[in-house]
Amino acid sequence: MAGWGREIVTLQCGHYSNFVGTHIWNIQESTFLYDENPAAVVSKEINHDVLYREGRTMTGAVTYTPRLVTIDLKGSLNTLKAEGVLYDYHTMEDIKWEGDVTLHQEKAARKNQFLSDLDTQGMQPHVKEEGTSNMDSQSSRESDTAEFKGQVPPVQVSPGQQQESKQAKVYSLDESIDVWSDFLHGHLHPKTVMVIKHHSHDSDVDPFGLYTKGRSLMGKRDVAEDIENRLHFFVEECDHLQGFQVLVDFCDGFGGLGASLIESLADEYRGKGIMAVGVAPGSFSSSTLAMDNHRLINSVLSFDKLSEQSSLFLPLSLASSLWRKVGLPVKFQNVHYKPSLAYHTSAILASSLDTATLPYRVAEEPISLSVLTEALGNLGRKVSMLSTSFPLPFPNRGYLASVFGNYTQRPPWIPLTPHTHEGTAQPFAQSVVIRGVPAGRIHAPGRQPQNALESCRSVNEMLRCYLTGMYPRTLSSGLCINQPLKTAAPFPHIFDPRMSQEGFMEQWQRREEEAVESLPMMTSLQTSPAAQEMLTHLVKEGSKVDIRKCHGYFEDGLERDEYIETLNRLEALAHCYELCA
């Protein structure tokens, strides 16, 4: 099948990046298919081998884990073991010591109900038995993952068909999630989780809040070698590595660490695509003048280096503005989330990223990461933006034709990139993905077509028609996926009670024991003149800071001339987005 052997390695650099990443892996694992009937034909739209790898434990059990390196600080894992449980070597049993032993026992962290239930179900790797049915490679790998995780493989049903499978359990996790591992569904490879012991998570004594602290870490031999060894493990087993997708917290010290890491990737893996995604929470628990200045300086330095060294840089946050003053949270129709909860905001960002990255993860006719980033980052416009319809706003009993018909003056999506807005200016280029529209929800049956949209006979045809009408001067590509976004547990419950389990608005409310299990969605990953407003605002605010009064940066090697040159480069970058007369 087209698309095999086009591997991508993912890196998550920072605590909030790991929140976003955890939701992404949960979403993707919920889409794994398992065909119990070898004669059945199961359509697999997504090639999971792009991001996942197959392996075996010491006992020969098959595993399927993300090709992933996560980086976080000491104290950020809670109940998760950094080395995981798939390859448990029990090294303590081999230690021989005849002297006195002093035992220091630490109270075990308490697991929430979701993690406890996973343990009860028995999260053990599946051992493929002899005589099993003959399935294709991806189906085999996916079934291994589904079984060792103890999950029931999702069943695709047609619109209106009742699903007879057992009702999925509904969890209320808002008060029981402190760190990203508290809602991690699947297993990770032992090479995945890297804990930096030089700094502690949420430390008041030595906070990891400065870009330069992260940059200095890459100069430490033990840190650099650990990252390099983990990366090489995943890269060297790839047949045709196409590049990297890197999530980075750009508002704190991880901005410096992530920028240095991407610079190293660009130097060592020339010609490979690097999609850098900068993320920031929707709100911050505490704020002082010093913290605001640090967040601003970190953003200036991160935006410059991440855009310079990557193939494309995509900054994301649910805060409408971030720097001198954190703005109001982005609002979504029929979604009620808490901006203060990283568990909520990261779920929305992850859903949009999972959808927007489908063009290089689909099984049929994918485009490469390099082609996508080059098309969007043309003419030096390497800072992109992402907009989302979360979910696609279907009216009650409505159809896709009516959705598009309601948005002829403005698009049906909302920007997730701070300091940007959907104005009247046409994007330079965009990659649009629509997913989860059932065949019966395209247009009203038997109705005489009233316009060009209603004359379309497929989602793909209707999307092309809509983009041509809305963006006649934009280089647009469109992708249609039948599979909706999966929002099964542990996805947070943030949807209007009148939304059905399939993500469509109804006249009645769901029962309390029911959760929204999937959504129709639409995203636009685009290069737009709106990025100029964001960059100009960043330069303006960054120029107001007296860097000489921020002593911590100078102690870690930042010079005033370097900061001024950084502002000048960002100002030049902003000019790349000016519209030609």
Coordinates of C-alpha atoms in Angstrom, one line a residue:
M1 CA 0.0 0.0 0.0
A2 CA 1.3 3.5 -0.8
G3 CA 2.8 5.3 2.1
W4 CA 4.6 2.5 3.9
G5 CA 8.1 3.2 5.2
R6 CA 7.7 7.0 5.4
E7 CA 8.5 7.4 9.1
I8 CA 8.4 10.5 11.2
V9 CA 9.9 10.8 14.7
T10 CA 8.1 12.9 17.2
L11 CA 9.6 15.0 20.1
Q12 CA 7.7 16.6 22.9
C13 CA 9.7 19.2 24.8
G14 CA 8.0 20.6 27.9
H15 CA 5.2 19.8 30.3
Y16 CA 2.4 21.4 28.3
S17 CA 3.7 19.9 25.1
N18 CA 3.4 16.5 26.8
F19 CA -0.2 17.3 27.7
V20 CA -0.9 18.0 24.0
G21 CA 1.0 15.0 22.9
T22 CA -0.7 12.6 25.3
H23 CA -4.1 13.6 23.9
I24 CA -2.7 13.1 20.4
W25 CA -1.5 9.5 21.1
N26 CA -4.8 8.7 22.9
I27 CA -6.8 9.9 19.9
Q28 CA -4.7 8.0 17.5
E29 CA -4.8 4.7 19.5
S30 CA -8.6 5.0 19.6
T31 CA -8.7 4.8 15.8
F32 CA -6.8 1.4 15.6
L33 CA -8.9 -1.2 13.8
Y34 CA -9.1 -4.9 14.6
D35 CA -10.7 -7.2 12.0
E36 CA -11.9 -10.4 13.7
N37 CA -13.2 -11.7 10.3
P38 CA -10.3 -12.3 7.9
A39 CA -12.8 -12.2 5.0
A40 CA -14.0 -8.7 5.8
V41 CA -12.6 -5.7 4.0
V42 CA -11.7 -3.0 6.4
S43 CA -10.8 0.4 5.0
K44 CA -7.8 1.9 6.8
E45 CA -7.6 5.6 5.9
I46 CA -4.7 6.3 8.3
N47 CA -1.2 4.8 8.0
H48 CA -0.2 4.5 11.7
D49 CA 3.2 3.2 10.7
V50 CA 4.2 6.8 9.9
L51 CA 4.3 7.6 13.6
Y52 CA 4.3 4.2 15.3
R53 CA 6.8 1.4 15.4
E54 CA 6.4 -2.4 16.0
G55 CA 8.7 -4.1 18.5
R56 CA 8.9 -7.2 20.7
T57 CA 9.5 -7.6 24.4
M58 CA 12.1 -9.9 25.9
T59 CA 9.5 -12.7 25.9
G60 CA 8.6 -12.1 22.3
A61 CA 5.3 -10.2 22.8
V62 CA 4.4 -7.8 20.0
T63 CA 4.3 -4.1 20.9
Y64 CA 3.2 -1.1 19.0
T65 CA 4.4 2.2 20.4
P66 CA 4.9 5.8 19.2
R67 CA 8.2 6.7 17.6
L68 CA 8.6 9.3 20.3
V69 CA 11.0 11.1 22.7
T70 CA 9.4 13.2 25.5
I71 CA 11.4 15.6 27.6
D72 CA 10.2 16.8 31.0
L73 CA 11.5 17.7 34.4
K74 CA 12.0 15.8 37.6
G75 CA 8.7 15.3 39.4
S76 CA 6.5 15.5 36.3
L77 CA 5.5 11.8 35.9
N78 CA 3.4 11.0 38.9
T79 CA 2.6 7.2 38.7
L80 CA 4.3 6.7 35.3
K81 CA 7.7 4.8 35.3
A82 CA 10.1 6.5 33.0
E83 CA 11.2 3.2 31.5
G84 CA 7.6 2.0 31.1
V85 CA 6.4 -1.6 31.8
L86 CA 6.8 -3.3 28.5
Y87 CA 10.4 -4.2 29.0
D88 CA 10.7 -4.7 32.7
Y89 CA 14.2 -6.0 33.4
H90 CA 13.8 -6.2 37.2
T91 CA 17.4 -5.1 37.6
M92 CA 17.1 -4.8 41.4
E93 CA 16.9 -8.5 41.7
D94 CA 20.4 -8.8 40.3
I95 CA 22.0 -6.6 42.9
K96 CA 24.2 -8.4 45.4
W97 CA 25.1 -6.5 48.5
E98 CA 26.3 -8.0 51.8
G99 CA 26.6 -4.8 53.8
D100 CA 23.9 -2.9 55.9
V101 CA 20.9 -1.7 54.0
T102 CA 18.8 1.3 54.9
L103 CA 15.4 1.3 53.3
H104 CA 13.7 4.7 52.4
Q105 CA 10.2 4.0 51.3
E106 CA 8.2 6.8 49.6
K107 CA 4.4 6.8 49.6
A108 CA 3.2 5.7 46.2
A109 CA 1.3 8.2 44.1
R110 CA -2.4 7.6 43.9
K111 CA -3.9 6.6 40.6
N112 CA -7.2 8.1 39.4
Q113 CA -10.1 5.9 38.4
F114 CA -9.2 5.8 34.7
L115 CA -5.7 4.6 35.4
S116 CA -6.9 2.1 38.0
D117 CA -9.4 0.7 35.5
L118 CA -6.6 0.2 32.9
D119 CA -4.7 -1.8 35.5
T120 CA -7.7 -3.9 36.3
Q121 CA -8.3 -4.6 32.6
G122 CA -4.7 -5.9 32.4
M123 CA -2.5 -3.6 30.3
Q124 CA -0.3 -6.5 29.0
P125 CA 1.3 -6.7 25.6
H126 CA -0.5 -9.1 23.3
V127 CA 1.3 -12.3 22.3
K128 CA 0.5 -13.3 18.8
E129 CA -0.5 -17.0 18.9
E130 CA 0.1 -19.6 16.2
G131 CA -2.8 -20.2 13.9
T132 CA -4.3 -16.7 14.2
S133 CA -6.3 -15.4 11.2
N134 CA -4.3 -14.0 8.3
M135 CA -4.4 -10.2 8.5
D136 CA -2.4 -7.6 6.7
S137 CA 0.6 -6.0 8.5
Q138 CA -1.1 -2.9 9.8
S139 CA -4.2 -4.8 11.0
S140 CA -1.9 -7.2 12.8
R141 CA 0.0 -4.4 14.5
E142 CA -3.1 -2.5 15.4
S143 CA -4.8 -5.6 16.9
D144 CA -1.7 -6.3 19.0
T145 CA -2.0 -2.8 20.4
A146 CA -5.7 -2.9 21.0
E147 CA -5.5 -6.2 22.9
F148 CA -2.5 -5.5 25.1
K149 CA -4.1 -2.3 26.2
G150 CA -7.3 -4.1 27.2
Q151 CA -9.4 -1.9 25.1
V152 CA -12.4 -2.8 22.9
P153 CA -11.6 -2.0 19.3
P154 CA -14.0 0.7 18.1
V155 CA -16.7 -0.4 15.7
Q156 CA -17.7 1.7 12.7
V157 CA -21.5 2.0 12.3
S158 CA -23.5 3.7 9.6
P159 CA -25.6 6.8 10.4
G160 CA -28.7 5.8 12.5
Q161 CA -27.4 2.3 13.1
Q162 CA -27.5 1.3 16.8
Q163 CA -24.2 0.1 18.2
E164 CA -24.8 -3.0 20.3
S165 CA -21.4 -3.0 22.0
K166 CA -21.1 -2.4 25.7
Q167 CA -21.7 1.2 26.8
A168 CA -18.3 2.9 27.3
K169 CA -17.6 4.1 30.9
V170 CA -17.8 7.8 31.5
Y171 CA -15.1 9.3 33.6
S172 CA -15.0 12.6 35.4
L173 CA -11.2 13.4 35.6
D174 CA -11.1 17.2 35.8
E175 CA -10.1 17.2 39.5
S176 CA -7.8 14.2 39.4
I177 CA -5.3 15.2 36.7
D178 CA -2.2 17.0 37.7
V179 CA 0.3 15.9 35.1
W180 CA 0.1 14.5 31.6
S181 CA 0.7 10.9 32.6
D182 CA -2.5 10.9 34.6
F183 CA -4.5 10.3 31.5
L184 CA -2.0 8.4 29.3
H185 CA -3.9 5.5 27.7
G186 CA -1.2 3.5 26.0
H187 CA 2.3 2.2 26.6
L188 CA 5.5 4.0 25.7
H189 CA 8.8 2.6 24.7
P190 CA 11.6 2.6 27.4
K191 CA 13.6 5.0 25.2
T192 CA 10.7 7.5 25.1
V193 CA 10.6 9.3 28.4
M194 CA 13.5 11.4 29.3
V195 CA 13.5 13.2 32.7
I196 CA 15.9 16.1 33.2
K197 CA 17.2 15.9 36.8
H198 CA 18.8 19.3 36.8
H199 CA 15.5 21.0 37.4
S200 CA 12.3 20.1 39.2
H201 CA 8.7 20.6 37.9
D202 CA 6.8 23.5 39.5
S203 CA 9.8 24.4 41.6
D204 CA 9.6 27.8 43.4
V205 CA 13.3 27.7 44.4
D206 CA 14.8 27.2 40.9
P207 CA 12.0 27.6 38.3
F208 CA 12.8 26.5 34.8
G209 CA 11.4 29.8 33.5
L210 CA 14.1 31.3 31.3
Y211 CA 14.9 30.5 27.6
T212 CA 18.6 30.7 28.4
K213 CA 18.3 28.0 31.1
G214 CA 17.0 25.6 28.5
R215 CA 19.6 26.6 26.0
S216 CA 22.4 26.0 28.6
L217 CA 21.1 22.5 29.2
M218 CA 22.0 21.4 25.7
G219 CA 25.5 22.4 26.5
K220 CA 25.6 19.8 29.3
R221 CA 27.2 16.6 28.1
D222 CA 24.9 14.2 29.9
V223 CA 21.8 15.9 28.6
A224 CA 22.9 16.2 25.0
E225 CA 24.1 12.5 24.9
D226 CA 20.9 11.2 26.4
I227 CA 18.8 13.0 23.9
E228 CA 21.1 12.0 21.0
N229 CA 21.0 8.3 22.1
R230 CA 17.2 8.2 22.3
L231 CA 16.8 9.9 18.9
H232 CA 19.3 7.7 17.2
F233 CA 17.5 4.6 18.5
F234 CA 14.3 5.6 16.7
V235 CA 16.0 7.1 13.6
E236 CA 18.3 4.2 12.9
E237 CA 15.5 1.7 12.6
C238 CA 13.6 3.8 10.0
D239 CA 13.7 2.7 6.4
H240 CA 12.8 6.1 4.9
L241 CA 12.8 8.8 7.5
Q242 CA 10.9 11.8 6.2
G243 CA 11.4 14.1 9.1
F244 CA 10.4 15.2 12.6
Q245 CA 7.4 16.9 14.3
V246 CA 8.5 18.7 17.4
L247 CA 6.2 20.1 20.1
V248 CA 7.9 22.8 22.2
D249 CA 6.7 25.0 25.2
F250 CA 7.9 28.4 23.9
C251 CA 7.0 30.4 27.0
D252 CA 9.5 28.9 29.5
G253 CA 13.0 27.3 29.5
F254 CA 11.9 24.6 27.2
G255 CA 11.8 27.2 24.4
G256 CA 15.6 27.4 24.6
L257 CA 16.0 23.6 24.9
G258 CA 13.6 23.0 22.0
A259 CA 15.3 25.6 19.8
S260 CA 18.7 24.1 20.4
L261 CA 17.4 20.6 19.8
I262 CA 15.8 21.6 16.5
E263 CA 19.0 23.4 15.4
S264 CA 20.9 20.1 16.1
L265 CA 18.3 18.2 14.0
A266 CA 18.5 20.6 11.1
D267 CA 22.3 20.3 11.1
E268 CA 22.4 16.5 11.4
Y269 CA 19.5 15.6 9.2
R270 CA 19.7 18.0 6.3
G271 CA 16.9 17.8 3.8
K272 CA 14.4 16.3 6.3
G273 CA 11.3 18.1 7.1
I274 CA 10.9 19.6 10.6
M275 CA 7.5 20.8 11.7
A276 CA 8.0 22.8 14.9
V277 CA 4.8 23.3 16.9
G278 CA 5.1 25.9 19.7
V279 CA 2.4 25.6 22.4
A280 CA 1.4 27.6 25.4
P281 CA -1.4 27.1 28.0
G282 CA -4.6 29.1 27.7
S283 CA -4.0 30.7 31.1
F284 CA -1.2 30.9 33.7
S285 CA -1.7 30.2 37.4
S286 CA 0.3 33.1 38.6
S287 CA 1.5 36.3 37.0
T288 CA 3.9 39.1 38.1
L289 CA 5.6 41.8 36.1
A290 CA 8.8 39.7 36.1
M291 CA 6.9 36.6 34.9
D292 CA 5.2 38.6 32.1
N293 CA 8.5 40.0 31.0
H294 CA 10.1 36.5 31.0
R295 CA 7.2 35.0 29.0
L296 CA 7.7 37.9 26.5
I297 CA 11.4 37.5 26.2
N298 CA 11.2 33.7 25.9
S299 CA 8.7 34.1 23.1
V300 CA 10.9 36.6 21.2
L301 CA 13.9 34.3 21.4
S302 CA 11.9 31.1 20.7
F303 CA 10.0 32.5 17.7
D304 CA 13.2 33.6 16.1
K305 CA 15.1 30.4 16.5
L306 CA 12.2 28.0 16.0
S307 CA 11.2 29.7 12.7
E308 CA 14.8 29.9 11.5
Q309 CA 15.8 26.3 12.1
S310 CA 12.6 24.4 11.3
S311 CA 10.9 23.9 8.0
L312 CA 7.8 25.5 9.4
F313 CA 6.9 27.0 12.8
L314 CA 3.3 26.8 14.1
P315 CA 2.6 28.7 17.4
L316 CA -0.6 27.6 19.2
S317 CA -2.5 28.7 22.3
L318 CA -6.2 29.1 23.3
A319 CA -5.2 32.5 24.8
S320 CA -6.2 35.2 22.3
S321 CA -3.1 37.1 23.3
L322 CA -0.1 36.0 25.3
W323 CA 2.6 38.4 26.1
R324 CA 2.4 41.6 28.1
K325 CA -1.1 40.6 29.1
V326 CA -2.8 37.2 28.6
G327 CA -6.0 37.7 26.7
L328 CA -9.4 36.2 26.8
P329 CA -9.7 32.5 25.9
V330 CA -10.9 31.5 22.4
K331 CA -14.6 30.6 22.3
F332 CA -16.0 27.6 20.4
Q333 CA -19.7 27.0 19.6
N334 CA -21.2 24.3 21.8
V335 CA -18.0 23.7 23.7
H336 CA -17.6 24.6 27.4
Y337 CA -14.0 24.1 28.5
K338 CA -12.0 25.5 31.4
P339 CA -9.1 27.7 30.2
S340 CA -7.3 27.1 33.5
L341 CA -7.2 23.3 33.0
A342 CA -4.3 22.1 30.8
Y343 CA -6.2 18.8 30.5
H344 CA -9.0 20.8 28.6
T345 CA -7.1 23.2 26.5
S346 CA -4.5 20.7 25.4
A347 CA -7.3 18.4 24.2
I348 CA -8.6 21.0 21.8
L349 CA -5.1 21.8 20.4
A350 CA -4.4 18.0 20.1
S351 CA -7.6 17.4 18.2
S352 CA -6.8 20.1 15.8
L353 CA -3.2 19.0 15.3
D354 CA -4.2 15.4 14.8
T355 CA -6.6 16.5 12.1
A356 CA -4.3 19.0 10.4
T357 CA -1.4 16.5 10.1
L358 CA -3.5 13.9 8.3
P359 CA -2.2 14.8 4.8
Y360 CA 1.2 13.2 5.6
R361 CA -0.4 10.3 7.6
V362 CA -3.1 9.0 5.3
A363 CA -2.7 5.6 3.7
E364 CA -3.6 6.6 0.2
E365 CA -1.7 9.3 -1.8
P366 CA -0.1 11.0 1.2
I367 CA 2.1 14.1 0.7
S368 CA 5.5 14.2 2.5
L369 CA 6.2 16.4 5.5
S370 CA 8.8 18.3 3.4
V371 CA 6.4 19.0 0.6
L372 CA 3.7 20.3 3.0
T373 CA 6.1 22.6 4.9
E374 CA 7.8 23.9 1.8
A375 CA 4.5 24.8 0.2
L376 CA 3.3 26.7 3.3
G377 CA 6.7 28.2 4.1
N378 CA 7.4 29.6 0.6
L379 CA 9.2 33.0 0.3
G380 CA 10.5 32.9 3.8
R381 CA 7.1 32.8 5.4
K382 CA 8.0 30.1 7.8
V383 CA 5.6 31.1 10.6
S384 CA 2.2 29.4 9.9
M385 CA -1.1 29.5 11.7
L386 CA -3.8 26.9 12.4
S387 CA -7.6 27.4 12.5
T388 CA -10.1 24.9 13.5
S389 CA -13.8 24.0 13.5
F390 CA -14.2 22.2 16.8
P391 CA -16.5 20.6 16.0
L392 CA -17.8 21.4 12.5
P393 CA -20.9 23.4 13.3
F394 CA -23.8 21.3 11.9
P395 CA -27.2 22.8 12.6
N396 CA -29.8 20.6 14.1
R397 CA -30.7 18.0 11.5
G398 CA -28.6 20.0 9.1
Y399 CA -26.3 19.0 6.2
L400 CA -22.8 20.0 5.0
A401 CA -24.2 22.1 2.2
S402 CA -26.1 24.2 4.9
V403 CA -22.9 24.4 7.0
F404 CA -20.9 25.9 4.1
G405 CA -23.9 28.0 3.0
N406 CA -23.9 29.6 6.5
Y407 CA -20.3 30.6 6.1
T408 CA -19.9 32.5 2.8
Q409 CA -18.7 35.7 4.4
R410 CA -16.3 34.2 6.8
P411 CA -14.9 30.6 7.2
P412 CA -16.3 28.2 9.7
W413 CA -13.1 27.9 11.7
I414 CA -11.4 29.9 14.5
P415 CA -7.7 30.7 14.8
L416 CA -5.7 28.9 17.4
T417 CA -2.6 31.1 16.9
P418 CA -2.5 34.0 19.3
H419 CA -2.7 37.6 18.1
T420 CA -4.3 36.6 14.8
H421 CA -7.8 36.8 13.5
E422 CA -9.6 35.8 10.3
G423 CA -9.8 39.0 8.4
T424 CA -10.7 39.7 4.8
A425 CA -7.2 39.0 3.5
Q426 CA -6.8 35.8 1.5
P427 CA -4.2 33.3 2.9
F428 CA -1.2 32.8 0.7
A429 CA -1.5 29.0 0.9
Q430 CA -3.5 26.6 3.0
S431 CA -4.0 22.9 3.7
V432 CA -7.6 22.1 4.6
V433 CA -8.8 18.8 6.2
I434 CA -12.4 17.8 6.7
R435 CA -13.3 14.6 8.6
G436 CA -16.2 12.7 9.9
V437 CA -19.0 13.8 7.6
P438 CA -21.4 10.8 7.0
A439 CA -22.6 10.2 3.5
G440 CA -26.1 10.9 4.6
R441 CA -25.2 14.4 5.9
I442 CA -23.9 15.9 2.7
H443 CA -27.2 17.5 1.4
A444 CA -30.9 17.0 1.9
P445 CA -32.1 14.0 -0.1
G446 CA -34.6 14.8 -2.8
R447 CA -34.1 18.5 -2.6
Q448 CA -33.7 20.4 -5.9
P449 CA -30.2 22.0 -5.9
Q450 CA -30.4 25.8 -5.1
N451 CA -26.8 26.6 -5.6
A452 CA -23.4 25.1 -6.7
L453 CA -22.8 23.6 -3.2
E454 CA -26.1 21.7 -3.3
S455 CA -25.2 20.3 -6.7
C456 CA -22.1 18.5 -5.3
R457 CA -22.4 14.8 -4.8
S458 CA -19.5 14.1 -2.4
V459 CA -17.7 15.8 0.5
N460 CA -14.6 16.1 -1.6
E461 CA -16.4 17.9 -4.4
M462 CA -18.2 20.2 -2.0
L463 CA -15.0 21.1 -0.2
R464 CA -13.3 22.0 -3.5
C465 CA -16.3 24.1 -4.5
Y466 CA -16.4 25.9 -1.2
L467 CA -12.6 26.7 -1.1
T468 CA -12.7 27.9 -4.7
G469 CA -15.5 30.3 -3.9
M470 CA -14.1 31.5 -0.6
Y471 CA -10.4 31.7 -1.6
P472 CA -10.1 32.3 -5.4
R473 CA -6.5 33.7 -5.0
T474 CA -5.2 31.1 -2.5
L475 CA -3.2 28.0 -3.2
S476 CA -5.5 25.5 -1.4
S477 CA -5.3 21.8 -1.0
G478 CA -8.1 19.8 0.5
L479 CA -8.3 16.4 2.1
C480 CA -11.5 14.5 3.1
I481 CA -11.4 11.7 5.6
N482 CA -14.4 9.5 6.5
Q483 CA -13.2 8.8 10.0
P484 CA -14.3 11.3 12.6
L485 CA -12.2 12.6 15.5
K486 CA -12.4 10.1 18.3
T487 CA -13.2 11.6 21.7
A488 CA -13.6 8.5 23.8
A489 CA -12.2 8.3 27.4
P490 CA -10.0 9.9 28.7
F491 CA -11.0 12.8 26.5
P492 CA -12.5 15.6 28.7
H493 CA -16.3 16.2 28.8
I494 CA -16.5 19.7 27.4
F495 CA -19.4 19.5 25.0
D496 CA -22.9 20.9 25.1
P497 CA -25.4 18.4 26.6
R498 CA -27.5 18.6 23.4
M499 CA -24.6 17.3 21.3
S500 CA -25.1 13.7 20.3
Q501 CA -22.6 10.9 20.8
E502 CA -21.6 11.4 17.1
G503 CA -20.9 15.1 17.6
F504 CA -24.1 16.6 16.0
M505 CA -26.5 19.0 17.7
E506 CA -29.9 17.6 18.6
Q507 CA -33.1 18.9 20.2
W508 CA -32.7 16.7 23.3
Q509 CA -29.9 16.2 25.8
R510 CA -27.6 13.2 26.1
R511 CA -28.1 10.9 29.1
E512 CA -25.5 11.4 31.9
E513 CA -24.0 8.0 31.3
E514 CA -23.3 8.9 27.7
A515 CA -20.3 10.9 26.4
V516 CA -19.6 12.4 23.0
E517 CA -17.5 9.7 21.3
S518 CA -16.6 11.3 18.0
L519 CA -16.7 14.7 16.2
P520 CA -16.9 16.0 12.6
M521 CA -14.0 18.4 12.3
M522 CA -12.4 20.8 9.8
T523 CA -9.0 22.5 10.1
S524 CA -7.0 24.9 8.0
L525 CA -3.2 25.0 8.3
Q526 CA -2.2 28.1 6.5
T527 CA 0.3 30.9 5.7
S528 CA -1.6 34.1 6.1
P529 CA -1.0 37.9 6.2
A530 CA -2.5 37.6 9.7
A531 CA 0.9 36.4 10.9
Q532 CA 2.3 39.8 10.3
E533 CA 0.1 41.2 13.0
M534 CA 1.3 38.6 15.5
L535 CA 5.0 39.1 14.7
T536 CA 4.7 42.9 14.7
H537 CA 3.0 42.9 18.0
L538 CA 5.7 40.6 19.4
V539 CA 8.4 42.9 18.2
K540 CA 6.6 46.0 19.6
E541 CA 6.1 44.5 23.0
G542 CA 9.6 42.9 23.1
S543 CA 11.2 46.3 22.4
K544 CA 9.6 47.8 25.5
V545 CA 11.5 45.4 27.8
D546 CA 14.8 46.6 29.3
I547 CA 16.7 43.4 28.9
R548 CA 19.5 44.8 31.2
K549 CA 17.1 44.5 34.2
C550 CA 16.4 40.8 33.6
H551 CA 19.6 39.6 35.2
G552 CA 18.9 35.9 34.9
Y553 CA 19.3 35.9 31.2
F554 CA 22.7 37.6 31.4
E555 CA 23.9 35.1 33.9
D556 CA 23.1 32.3 31.4
G557 CA 25.0 34.1 28.6
L558 CA 22.4 36.3 26.8
E559 CA 23.8 39.7 25.6
R560 CA 21.9 42.8 24.9
D561 CA 23.1 43.0 21.3
E562 CA 21.9 39.5 20.7
Y563 CA 18.5 40.3 21.9
I564 CA 18.3 43.5 19.7
E565 CA 19.4 41.5 16.7
T566 CA 16.7 38.9 17.4
L567 CA 14.1 41.6 17.4
N568 CA 15.4 42.9 14.1
R569 CA 15.2 39.5 12.5
L570 CA 11.6 39.1 13.7
E571 CA 10.8 42.5 12.2
A572 CA 12.2 41.4 8.9
L573 CA 10.3 38.2 9.1
A574 CA 7.0 40.2 9.6
H575 CA 7.7 42.1 6.3
C576 CA 7.6 38.8 4.4
Y577 CA 3.8 38.7 5.0
E578 CA 3.1 42.1 3.5
L579 CA 0.5 42.0 0.7
C580 CA 1.8 43.2 -2.7
A581 CA 0.0 46.2 -4.1

